[in-house]
Amino acid sequence: MSLPPEAEVPSRSRRTPGWIGLGWVAVLSVVAWHHIPRAHANHTHTGGTQLHIATIHGNNGTSTTPGDQDEQYCVQSRTASIDGTRMANFIEETLVKLSTIWDGTASWRVDLWRASKFCFDYDSATRATIEYEYHIKDDWTEVSLCGTYYSCVVFDNAVYDGYHTHYKWGYSYLQTEHVNGYDTRARKFINHETGHILGLKDPDYYGHCLNSVMHNDLYSSMGCTDPVWYPTANDKNSVTRIADRANTW
Ligand SMILES: [Zn+2]
Ligand SMILES: [Zn+2]
């Protein structure tokens, strides 16, 4: 398929007015057009509003309990073809149990914790304390950015922290077909979408490729051929710059 497999944008969702998302679609297109990334580093959202979850700048909690600066996530299957527990186990393995993972990035300011229940099984007050969610469905036409073919990431609940505006909540909407193999390709999608949750961008233009789970062969339509499925040193360095608030370019 020649279509790019995914995309990301801050957007409307059931929790926020639609005009927020529509406004940022327009702004993002301008930012992307003018952005010229440095060589050998992948790029991030910069400026007064940045697309990442707000907890990325801090680390607290203990080795057994997440703090309010850690990142909790829940998983929700929304298709009969995906067993929710199996998928939650697979996502957890991909994020925190393998040898090449996002967990621990930026001196543990990325500290990922699986919530014990599925997203829909929480009351709204408790669910609001969970930083991000993975939803799996056969078709995401209800999320316009994803549509029928793409997995995508949507942010909600913008907050200003004295430095910039970022988001309290993020959602990774995964297409069933992208992850139902429970294989390396599925991990590639999970790690890529998680990279968006942490603030990384896709290639800006054809040939904008490097050793990165954000610039890999999911973007063959942009000329990228690297099959890497896990977060690389490039990726982790970029997330560290976001956590440091040093991503000014
Ligand atoms: Zn931030
Ligand atoms: Zn992407």
Coordinates of N, CA, C and O in Angstrom, one line a residue, residues 155-236:
F155 N -4.2 13.8 20.6 CA -4.0 14.4 22.0 C -5.3 15.2 22.4 O -6.0 15.7 21.6
D156 N -5.4 15.3 23.7 CA -6.5 16.0 24.3 C -6.1 16.6 25.6 O -5.2 16.2 26.3
N157 N -6.9 17.6 26.0 CA -6.7 18.3 27.3 C -5.4 19.0 27.4 O -4.5 18.7 28.2
A158 N -5.3 20.1 26.7 CA -4.1 20.9 26.6 C -3.9 21.6 28.0 O -4.8 22.1 28.6
V159 N -2.6 21.6 28.4 CA -2.3 22.3 29.7 C -1.0 23.1 29.5 O -0.1 22.6 28.8
Y160 N -0.9 24.2 30.1 CA 0.3 25.1 30.1 C 1.1 24.9 31.4 O 0.5 25.0 32.5
D161 N 2.4 24.7 31.3 CA 3.2 24.4 32.5 C 4.2 25.5 32.8 O 5.1 25.3 33.6
G162 N 4.0 26.7 32.2 CA 4.9 27.8 32.4 C 6.0 27.8 31.4 O 6.7 28.9 31.3
Y163 N 6.1 26.8 30.6 CA 7.1 26.8 29.5 C 6.4 26.7 28.1 O 6.7 27.4 27.2
H164 N 5.6 25.7 28.0 CA 4.8 25.5 26.8 C 3.5 24.8 27.1 O 3.3 24.3 28.2
T165 N 2.7 24.7 26.1 CA 1.5 23.9 26.2 C 1.7 22.5 25.7 O 2.3 22.3 24.6
H166 N 1.3 21.5 26.5 CA 1.3 20.1 26.1 C 0.0 19.5 26.5 O -0.9 20.2 26.9
Y167 N 0.0 18.2 26.5 CA -1.3 17.5 26.7 C -1.4 16.5 27.8 O -0.4 15.7 28.0
K168 N -2.5 16.6 28.5 CA -2.6 15.7 29.6 C -2.9 14.2 29.1 O -2.5 13.3 29.8
W169 N -3.6 14.1 28.0 CA -4.0 12.8 27.5 C -3.6 12.6 26.1 O -3.7 13.5 25.3
G170 N -3.2 11.3 25.8 CA -2.9 10.9 24.4 C -3.6 9.6 24.1 O -3.8 8.8 25.1
Y171 N -4.0 9.4 22.9 CA -4.6 8.2 22.5 C -3.9 7.6 21.2 O -3.7 8.3 20.3
S172 N -3.6 6.3 21.3 CA -3.0 5.6 20.1 C -4.2 4.8 19.6 O -4.6 3.8 20.3
Y173 N -4.6 5.1 18.4 CA -5.7 4.3 17.8 C -5.0 3.4 16.8 O -4.5 3.8 15.8
L174 N -5.0 2.1 17.1 CA -4.3 1.1 16.2 C -5.3 0.3 15.4 O -6.3 -0.2 15.9
Q175 N -5.0 0.2 14.1 CA -5.8 -0.7 13.2 C -5.5 -2.1 13.6 O -4.4 -2.5 13.8
T176 N -6.6 -2.9 13.7 CA -6.4 -4.3 14.0 C -5.4 -5.0 13.0 O -4.5 -5.7 13.5
E177 N -5.5 -4.7 11.8 CA -4.6 -5.3 10.8 C -3.1 -5.0 11.1 O -2.2 -5.7 10.7
H178 N -2.8 -3.9 11.7 CA -1.5 -3.5 12.0 C -0.8 -4.3 13.2 O 0.4 -4.4 13.3
V179 N -1.7 -4.8 14.0 CA -1.1 -5.4 15.2 C -1.6 -6.9 15.5 O -1.1 -7.5 16.4
N180 N -2.5 -7.4 14.7 CA -3.0 -8.7 15.0 C -2.1 -9.9 14.7 O -2.4 -11.0 15.0
G181 N -0.9 -9.6 14.2 CA 0.1 -10.6 14.0 C 0.9 -10.9 15.3 O 1.6 -11.9 15.4
Y182 N 0.8 -10.0 16.2 CA 1.6 -10.2 17.5 C 3.0 -10.5 17.1 O 3.7 -11.4 17.7
D183 N 3.6 -9.7 16.2 CA 4.9 -10.0 15.7 C 5.7 -8.7 15.6 O 5.3 -7.7 16.2
T184 N 6.9 -8.8 15.0 CA 7.7 -7.7 14.9 C 7.1 -6.5 14.2 O 7.2 -5.3 14.6
R185 N 6.3 -6.7 13.2 CA 5.6 -5.6 12.5 C 4.6 -5.0 13.5 O 4.5 -3.7 13.6
A186 N 3.9 -5.8 14.3 CA 3.0 -5.2 15.3 C 3.8 -4.3 16.3 O 3.3 -3.2 16.7
R187 N 4.9 -4.8 16.7 CA 5.7 -4.0 17.7 C 6.2 -2.7 17.0 O 6.3 -1.7 17.7
K188 N 6.5 -2.8 15.7 CA 6.9 -1.6 15.0 C 5.8 -0.5 15.1 O 6.1 0.7 15.3
F189 N 4.6 -0.9 14.9 CA 3.5 0.1 15.0 C 3.3 0.6 16.4 O 3.1 1.8 16.6
I190 N 3.4 -0.3 17.4 CA 3.2 0.1 18.8 C 4.3 1.1 19.2 O 4.0 2.1 19.8
N191 N 5.5 0.8 18.8 CA 6.6 1.7 19.2 C 6.6 3.0 18.4 O 6.9 4.0 19.0
H192 N 6.2 2.9 17.2 CA 6.0 4.2 16.4 C 5.0 5.1 17.0 O 5.2 6.3 17.2
E193 N 3.8 4.5 17.3 CA 2.7 5.4 17.8 C 3.1 5.9 19.2 O 2.7 7.0 19.6
T194 N 3.8 5.1 20.0 CA 4.2 5.5 21.3 C 5.2 6.7 21.1 O 5.2 7.6 22.0
G195 N 6.1 6.6 20.1 CA 7.0 7.7 19.8 C 6.2 9.0 19.6 O 6.6 10.1 20.1
H196 N 5.1 8.9 19.0 CA 4.2 10.1 18.8 C 3.7 10.6 20.2 O 3.7 11.8 20.5
I197 N 3.3 9.7 21.0 CA 2.8 10.1 22.3 C 3.9 10.8 23.1 O 3.6 11.8 23.8
L198 N 5.1 10.4 22.9 CA 6.3 11.1 23.6 C 6.8 12.3 22.8 O 7.8 12.9 23.3
G199 N 6.2 12.7 21.7 CA 6.5 14.0 21.1 C 7.2 13.9 19.8 O 7.6 15.0 19.2
L200 N 7.5 12.7 19.2 CA 8.3 12.7 17.9 C 7.4 12.8 16.7 O 6.2 12.4 16.8
K201 N 7.9 13.2 15.6 CA 7.2 13.4 14.4 C 7.6 12.4 13.3 O 8.6 11.7 13.4
D202 N 6.8 12.4 12.3 CA 7.0 11.5 11.1 C 8.0 12.3 10.2 O 8.3 13.4 10.4
P203 N 8.4 11.6 9.1 CA 9.2 12.3 8.1 C 8.4 13.5 7.6 O 7.2 13.4 7.4
D204 N 9.1 14.6 7.3 CA 8.5 15.8 6.8 C 8.4 15.8 5.3 O 7.6 16.5 4.7
Y205 N 9.3 15.0 4.6 CA 9.4 15.1 3.2 C 10.0 13.8 2.6 O 10.6 13.1 3.4
Y206 N 9.9 13.6 1.4 CA 10.5 12.4 0.8 C 12.0 12.4 1.0 O 12.7 13.3 0.8
G207 N 12.4 11.2 1.4 CA 13.9 11.0 1.7 C 14.3 11.4 3.1 O 15.5 11.3 3.4
H208 N 13.4 11.9 3.9 CA 13.7 12.3 5.3 C 13.7 11.0 6.1 O 12.8 10.7 6.9
C209 N 14.8 10.3 6.0 CA 14.9 8.9 6.6 C 16.2 8.8 7.5 O 17.2 9.4 7.2
L210 N 16.1 8.0 8.5 CA 17.2 7.7 9.3 C 16.9 6.5 10.2 O 15.8 6.0 10.2
N211 N 17.9 6.1 11.0 CA 17.7 5.0 11.8 C 16.8 5.4 13.0 O 17.3 5.8 14.0
S212 N 15.5 5.1 12.8 CA 14.5 5.6 13.8 C 13.2 4.8 13.6 O 12.9 4.6 12.4
V213 N 12.6 4.5 14.6 CA 11.3 3.9 14.5 C 10.2 4.9 14.0 O 9.2 4.4 13.6
M214 N 10.6 6.1 13.9 CA 9.7 7.1 13.3 C 9.9 7.3 11.8 O 9.1 8.0 11.2
H215 N 11.1 6.9 11.4 CA 11.5 7.2 10.0 C 11.9 5.8 9.3 O 12.8 5.8 8.6
N216 N 11.2 4.8 9.6 CA 11.5 3.4 9.1 C 10.7 3.1 7.9 O 10.0 4.0 7.3
D217 N 10.7 1.8 7.6 CA 10.0 1.4 6.4 C 8.5 1.4 6.5 O 7.8 1.1 5.5
L218 N 7.9 1.8 7.6 CA 6.5 2.2 7.6 C 6.3 3.4 6.6 O 5.2 3.6 6.1
Y219 N 7.3 4.1 6.4 CA 7.3 5.2 5.5 C 8.0 4.9 4.2 O 8.8 5.7 3.6
S220 N 7.8 3.7 3.6 CA 8.4 3.4 2.3 C 7.8 4.4 1.3 O 8.5 4.7 0.3
S221 N 6.7 4.9 1.5 CA 6.1 5.9 0.5 C 6.9 7.2 0.5 O 6.8 8.0 -0.4
M222 N 7.8 7.4 1.6 CA 8.6 8.6 1.6 C 10.1 8.2 1.3 O 11.0 9.0 1.5
G223 N 10.3 7.0 0.8 CA 11.6 6.5 0.4 C 12.4 5.9 1.6 O 13.6 5.6 1.4
C224 N 11.8 5.7 2.7 CA 12.5 5.1 3.9 C 12.5 3.6 3.9 O 11.5 3.0 3.6
T225 N 13.6 3.0 4.2 CA 13.8 1.5 4.0 C 14.2 0.8 5.3 O 14.3 -0.4 5.3
D226 N 14.6 1.5 6.3 CA 15.1 0.9 7.5 C 14.0 0.1 8.2 O 13.0 0.7 8.5
P227 N 14.2 -1.2 8.4 CA 13.1 -2.0 9.0 C 13.1 -1.9 10.5 O 12.3 -2.6 11.2
V228 N 13.9 -1.0 11.1 CA 14.0 -1.0 12.6 C 12.6 -0.9 13.3 O 11.8 -0.1 12.8
W229 N 12.3 -1.7 14.3 CA 11.0 -1.8 14.9 C 11.0 -1.3 16.3 O 10.0 -1.2 17.0
Y230 N 12.2 -0.9 16.8 CA 12.3 -0.5 18.2 C 12.8 0.9 18.3 O 13.4 1.4 17.3
P231 N 12.7 1.6 19.4 CA 13.2 2.9 19.6 C 14.7 2.9 19.6 O 15.4 2.2 20.3
T232 N 15.3 3.7 18.7 CA 16.8 3.8 18.5 C 17.4 4.9 19.4 O 16.7 5.7 20.0
A233 N 18.7 4.9 19.3 CA 19.4 6.0 20.1 C 19.0 7.4 19.6 O 18.8 8.3 20.3
N234 N 18.7 7.5 18.2 CA 18.2 8.8 17.7 C 16.9 9.1 18.4 O 16.6 10.3 18.8
D235 N 16.0 8.1 18.4 CA 14.7 8.4 19.0 C 14.8 8.8 20.5 O 14.1 9.7 20.9
K236 N 15.6 8.0 21.2 CA 15.7 8.3 22.7 C 16.3 9.7 22.9 O 15.9 10.4 23.8

